[in-house]
PDB file of C-alpha atoms in Angstrom:
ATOM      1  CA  UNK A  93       2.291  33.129  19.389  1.00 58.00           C
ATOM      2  CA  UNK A  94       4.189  30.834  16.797  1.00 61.00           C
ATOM      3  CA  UNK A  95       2.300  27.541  15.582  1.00 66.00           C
ATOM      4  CA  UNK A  96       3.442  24.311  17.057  1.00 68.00           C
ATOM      5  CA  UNK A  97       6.179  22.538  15.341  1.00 63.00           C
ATOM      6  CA  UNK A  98       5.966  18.701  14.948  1.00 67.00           C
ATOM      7  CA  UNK A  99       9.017  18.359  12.668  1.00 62.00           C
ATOM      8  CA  UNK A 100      12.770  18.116  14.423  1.00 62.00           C
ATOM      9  CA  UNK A 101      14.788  20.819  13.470  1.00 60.00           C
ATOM     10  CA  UNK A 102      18.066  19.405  13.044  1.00 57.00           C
ATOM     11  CA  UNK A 103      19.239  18.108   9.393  1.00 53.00           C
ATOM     12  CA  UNK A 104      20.699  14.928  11.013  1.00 48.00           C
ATOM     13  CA  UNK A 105      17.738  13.771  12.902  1.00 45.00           C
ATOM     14  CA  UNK A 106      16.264  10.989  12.501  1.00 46.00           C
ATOM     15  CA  UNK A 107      13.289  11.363  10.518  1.00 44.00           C
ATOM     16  CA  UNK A 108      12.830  10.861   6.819  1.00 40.00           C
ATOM     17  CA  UNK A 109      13.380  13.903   4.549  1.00 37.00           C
ATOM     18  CA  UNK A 110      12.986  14.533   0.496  1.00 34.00           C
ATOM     19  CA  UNK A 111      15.905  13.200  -0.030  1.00 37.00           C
ATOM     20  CA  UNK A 112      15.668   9.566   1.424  1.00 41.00           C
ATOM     21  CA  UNK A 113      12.279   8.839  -0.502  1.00 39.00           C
ATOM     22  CA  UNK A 114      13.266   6.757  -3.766  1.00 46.00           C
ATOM     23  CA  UNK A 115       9.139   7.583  -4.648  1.00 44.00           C
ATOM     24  CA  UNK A 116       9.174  11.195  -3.758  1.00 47.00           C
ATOM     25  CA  UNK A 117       7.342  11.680  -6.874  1.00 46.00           C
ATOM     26  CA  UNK A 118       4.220   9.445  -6.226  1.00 49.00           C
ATOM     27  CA  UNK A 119       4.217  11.160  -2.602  1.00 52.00           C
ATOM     28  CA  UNK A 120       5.187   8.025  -0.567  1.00 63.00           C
ATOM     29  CA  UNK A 121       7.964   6.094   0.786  1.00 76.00           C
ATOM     30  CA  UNK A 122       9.487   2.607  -0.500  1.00 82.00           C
ATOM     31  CA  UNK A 123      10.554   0.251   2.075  1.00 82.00           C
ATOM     32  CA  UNK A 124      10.882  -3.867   1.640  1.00 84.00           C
ATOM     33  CA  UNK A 125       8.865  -6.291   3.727  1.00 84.00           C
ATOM     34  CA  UNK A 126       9.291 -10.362   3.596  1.00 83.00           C
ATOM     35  CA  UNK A 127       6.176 -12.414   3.447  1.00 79.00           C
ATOM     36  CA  UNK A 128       5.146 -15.975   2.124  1.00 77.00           C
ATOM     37  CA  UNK A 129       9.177 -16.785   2.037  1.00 82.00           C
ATOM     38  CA  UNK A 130       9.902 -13.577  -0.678  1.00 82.00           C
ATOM     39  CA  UNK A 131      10.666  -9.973  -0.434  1.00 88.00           C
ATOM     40  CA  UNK A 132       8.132  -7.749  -1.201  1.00 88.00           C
ATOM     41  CA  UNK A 133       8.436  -3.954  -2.423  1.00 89.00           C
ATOM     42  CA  UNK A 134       5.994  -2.236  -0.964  1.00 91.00           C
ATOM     43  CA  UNK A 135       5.277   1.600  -1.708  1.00 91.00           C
ATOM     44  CA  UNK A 136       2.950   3.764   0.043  1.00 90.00           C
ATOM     45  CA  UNK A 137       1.060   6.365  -1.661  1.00 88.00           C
ATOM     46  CA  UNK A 138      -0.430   9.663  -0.825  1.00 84.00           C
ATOM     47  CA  UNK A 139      -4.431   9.650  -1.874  1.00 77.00           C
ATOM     48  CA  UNK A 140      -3.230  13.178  -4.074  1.00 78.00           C
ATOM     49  CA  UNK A 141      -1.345  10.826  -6.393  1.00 73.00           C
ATOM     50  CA  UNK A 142      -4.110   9.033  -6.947  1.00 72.00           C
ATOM     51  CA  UNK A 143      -6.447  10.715  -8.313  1.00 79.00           C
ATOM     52  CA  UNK A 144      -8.984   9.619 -10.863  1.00 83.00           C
ATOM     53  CA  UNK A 145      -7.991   6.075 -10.437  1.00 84.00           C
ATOM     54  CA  UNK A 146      -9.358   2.911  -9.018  1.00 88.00           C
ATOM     55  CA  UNK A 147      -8.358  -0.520  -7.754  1.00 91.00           C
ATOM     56  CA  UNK A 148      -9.882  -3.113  -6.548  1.00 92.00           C
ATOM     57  CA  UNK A 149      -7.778  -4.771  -3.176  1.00 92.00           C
ATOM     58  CA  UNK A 150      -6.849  -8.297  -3.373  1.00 89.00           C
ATOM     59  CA  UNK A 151      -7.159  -8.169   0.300  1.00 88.00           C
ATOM     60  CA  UNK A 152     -10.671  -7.711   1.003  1.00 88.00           C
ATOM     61  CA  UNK A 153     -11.877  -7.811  -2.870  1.00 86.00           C
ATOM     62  CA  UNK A 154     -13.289  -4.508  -2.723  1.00 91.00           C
ATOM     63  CA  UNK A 155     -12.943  -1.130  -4.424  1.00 92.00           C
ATOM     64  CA  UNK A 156     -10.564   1.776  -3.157  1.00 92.00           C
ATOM     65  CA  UNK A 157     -11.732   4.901  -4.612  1.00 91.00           C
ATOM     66  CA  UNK A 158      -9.902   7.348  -6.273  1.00 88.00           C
ATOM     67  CA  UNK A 159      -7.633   9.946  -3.865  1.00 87.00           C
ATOM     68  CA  UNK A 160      -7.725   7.494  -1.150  1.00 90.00           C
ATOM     69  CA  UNK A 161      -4.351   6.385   0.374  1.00 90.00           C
ATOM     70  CA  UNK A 162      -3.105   2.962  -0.174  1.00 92.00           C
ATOM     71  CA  UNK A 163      -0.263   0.379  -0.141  1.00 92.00           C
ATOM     72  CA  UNK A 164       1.393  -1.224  -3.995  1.00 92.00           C
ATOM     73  CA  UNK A 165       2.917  -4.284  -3.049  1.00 90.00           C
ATOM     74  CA  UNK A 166       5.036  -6.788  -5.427  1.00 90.00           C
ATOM     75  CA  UNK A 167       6.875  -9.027  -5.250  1.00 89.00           C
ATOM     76  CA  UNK A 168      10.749  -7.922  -5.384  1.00 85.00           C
ATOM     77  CA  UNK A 169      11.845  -9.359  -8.561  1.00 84.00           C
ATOM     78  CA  UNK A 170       9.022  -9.671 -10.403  1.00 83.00           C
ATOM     79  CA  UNK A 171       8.040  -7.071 -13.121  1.00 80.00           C
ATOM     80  CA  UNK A 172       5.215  -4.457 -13.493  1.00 79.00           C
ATOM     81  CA  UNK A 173       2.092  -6.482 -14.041  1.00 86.00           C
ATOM     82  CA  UNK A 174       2.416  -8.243 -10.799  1.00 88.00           C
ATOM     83  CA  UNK A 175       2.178  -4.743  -8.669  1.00 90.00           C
ATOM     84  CA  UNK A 176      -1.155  -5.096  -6.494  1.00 91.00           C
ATOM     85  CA  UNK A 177      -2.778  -2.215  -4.759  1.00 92.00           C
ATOM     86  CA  UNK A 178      -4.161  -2.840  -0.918  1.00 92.00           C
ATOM     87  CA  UNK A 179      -5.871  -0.615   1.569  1.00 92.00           C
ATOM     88  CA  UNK A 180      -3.490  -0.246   4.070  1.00 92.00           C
ATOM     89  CA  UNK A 181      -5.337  -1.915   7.221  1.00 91.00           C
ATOM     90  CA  UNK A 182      -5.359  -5.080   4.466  1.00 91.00           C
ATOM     91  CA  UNK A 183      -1.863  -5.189   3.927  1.00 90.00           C
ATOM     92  CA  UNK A 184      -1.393  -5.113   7.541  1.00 89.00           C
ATOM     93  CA  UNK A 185      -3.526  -7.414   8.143  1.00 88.00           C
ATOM     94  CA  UNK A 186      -2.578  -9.719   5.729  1.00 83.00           C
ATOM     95  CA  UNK A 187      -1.355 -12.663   7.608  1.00 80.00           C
ATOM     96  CA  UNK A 188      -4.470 -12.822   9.785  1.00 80.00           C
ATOM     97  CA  UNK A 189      -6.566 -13.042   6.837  1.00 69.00           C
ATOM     98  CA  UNK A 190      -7.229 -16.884   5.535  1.00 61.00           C
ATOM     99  CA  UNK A 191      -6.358 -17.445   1.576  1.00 57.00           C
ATOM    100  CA  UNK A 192     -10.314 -17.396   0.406  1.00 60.00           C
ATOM    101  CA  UNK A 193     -12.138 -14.104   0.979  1.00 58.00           C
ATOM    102  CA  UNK A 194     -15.858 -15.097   2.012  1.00 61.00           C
ATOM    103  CA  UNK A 195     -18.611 -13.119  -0.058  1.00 64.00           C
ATOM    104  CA  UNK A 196     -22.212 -12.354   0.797  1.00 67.00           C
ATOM    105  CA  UNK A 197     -24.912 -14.220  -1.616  1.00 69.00           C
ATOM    106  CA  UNK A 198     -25.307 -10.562  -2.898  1.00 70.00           C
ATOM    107  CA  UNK A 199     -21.858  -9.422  -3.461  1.00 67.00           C
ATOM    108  CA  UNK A 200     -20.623  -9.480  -7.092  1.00 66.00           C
ATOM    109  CA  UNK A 201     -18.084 -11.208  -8.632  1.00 63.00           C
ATOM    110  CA  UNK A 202     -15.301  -9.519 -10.324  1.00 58.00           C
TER     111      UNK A 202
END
């Protein structure tokens, strides 16, 4: 018996090949979003890309670890420094989140 195939088979369908991904090489997809009255580019990327580095989510404030998949959002005209790295549930959530995170008495301060 043959293993299952998820993918379509024709070249025309609609689902996104190699060739539509402007980020192929960070092993996610581009796509822009409008929040807060801007665009945003936002660029998801594969937890293999990476590797050995951390970031801390503006989100939620905490820590995603290395090789753990993730969101960069910025704004759409605005320049390198202002790229910010989210879990995705925190991106997604964004709106629903108000503008202060709240902190335990214990939690450090970064």
């Amino acid at each position: 018996m043959s293993p299952r195939r998820n993918r379509p088979k024709a070249a025309g369908s609609s689902g996104r090949g190699a060739e539509d991904d402007p980020a192929g090489r960070y092993g996610g997809w581009q796509s822009s979003e409008s929040w807060q009255g801007e665009d945003w580019s936002v660029r998801h990327v594969a937890g293999a890309s990476a590797q050995g580095k951390t970031y801390r989510c503006p989100g939620c404030d905490q820590v995603i670890p290395s090789g753990v998949p993730h969101v960069v959002a910025w704004p759409e005209y605005a320049g390198v420094d202002d790229r910010r790295h989210w879990h995705k549930a925190c991106w997604n959530a964004k709106d629903r989140r108000t503008t202060r995170v709240q902190r335990s008495r214990n939690a450090p301060r970064f």
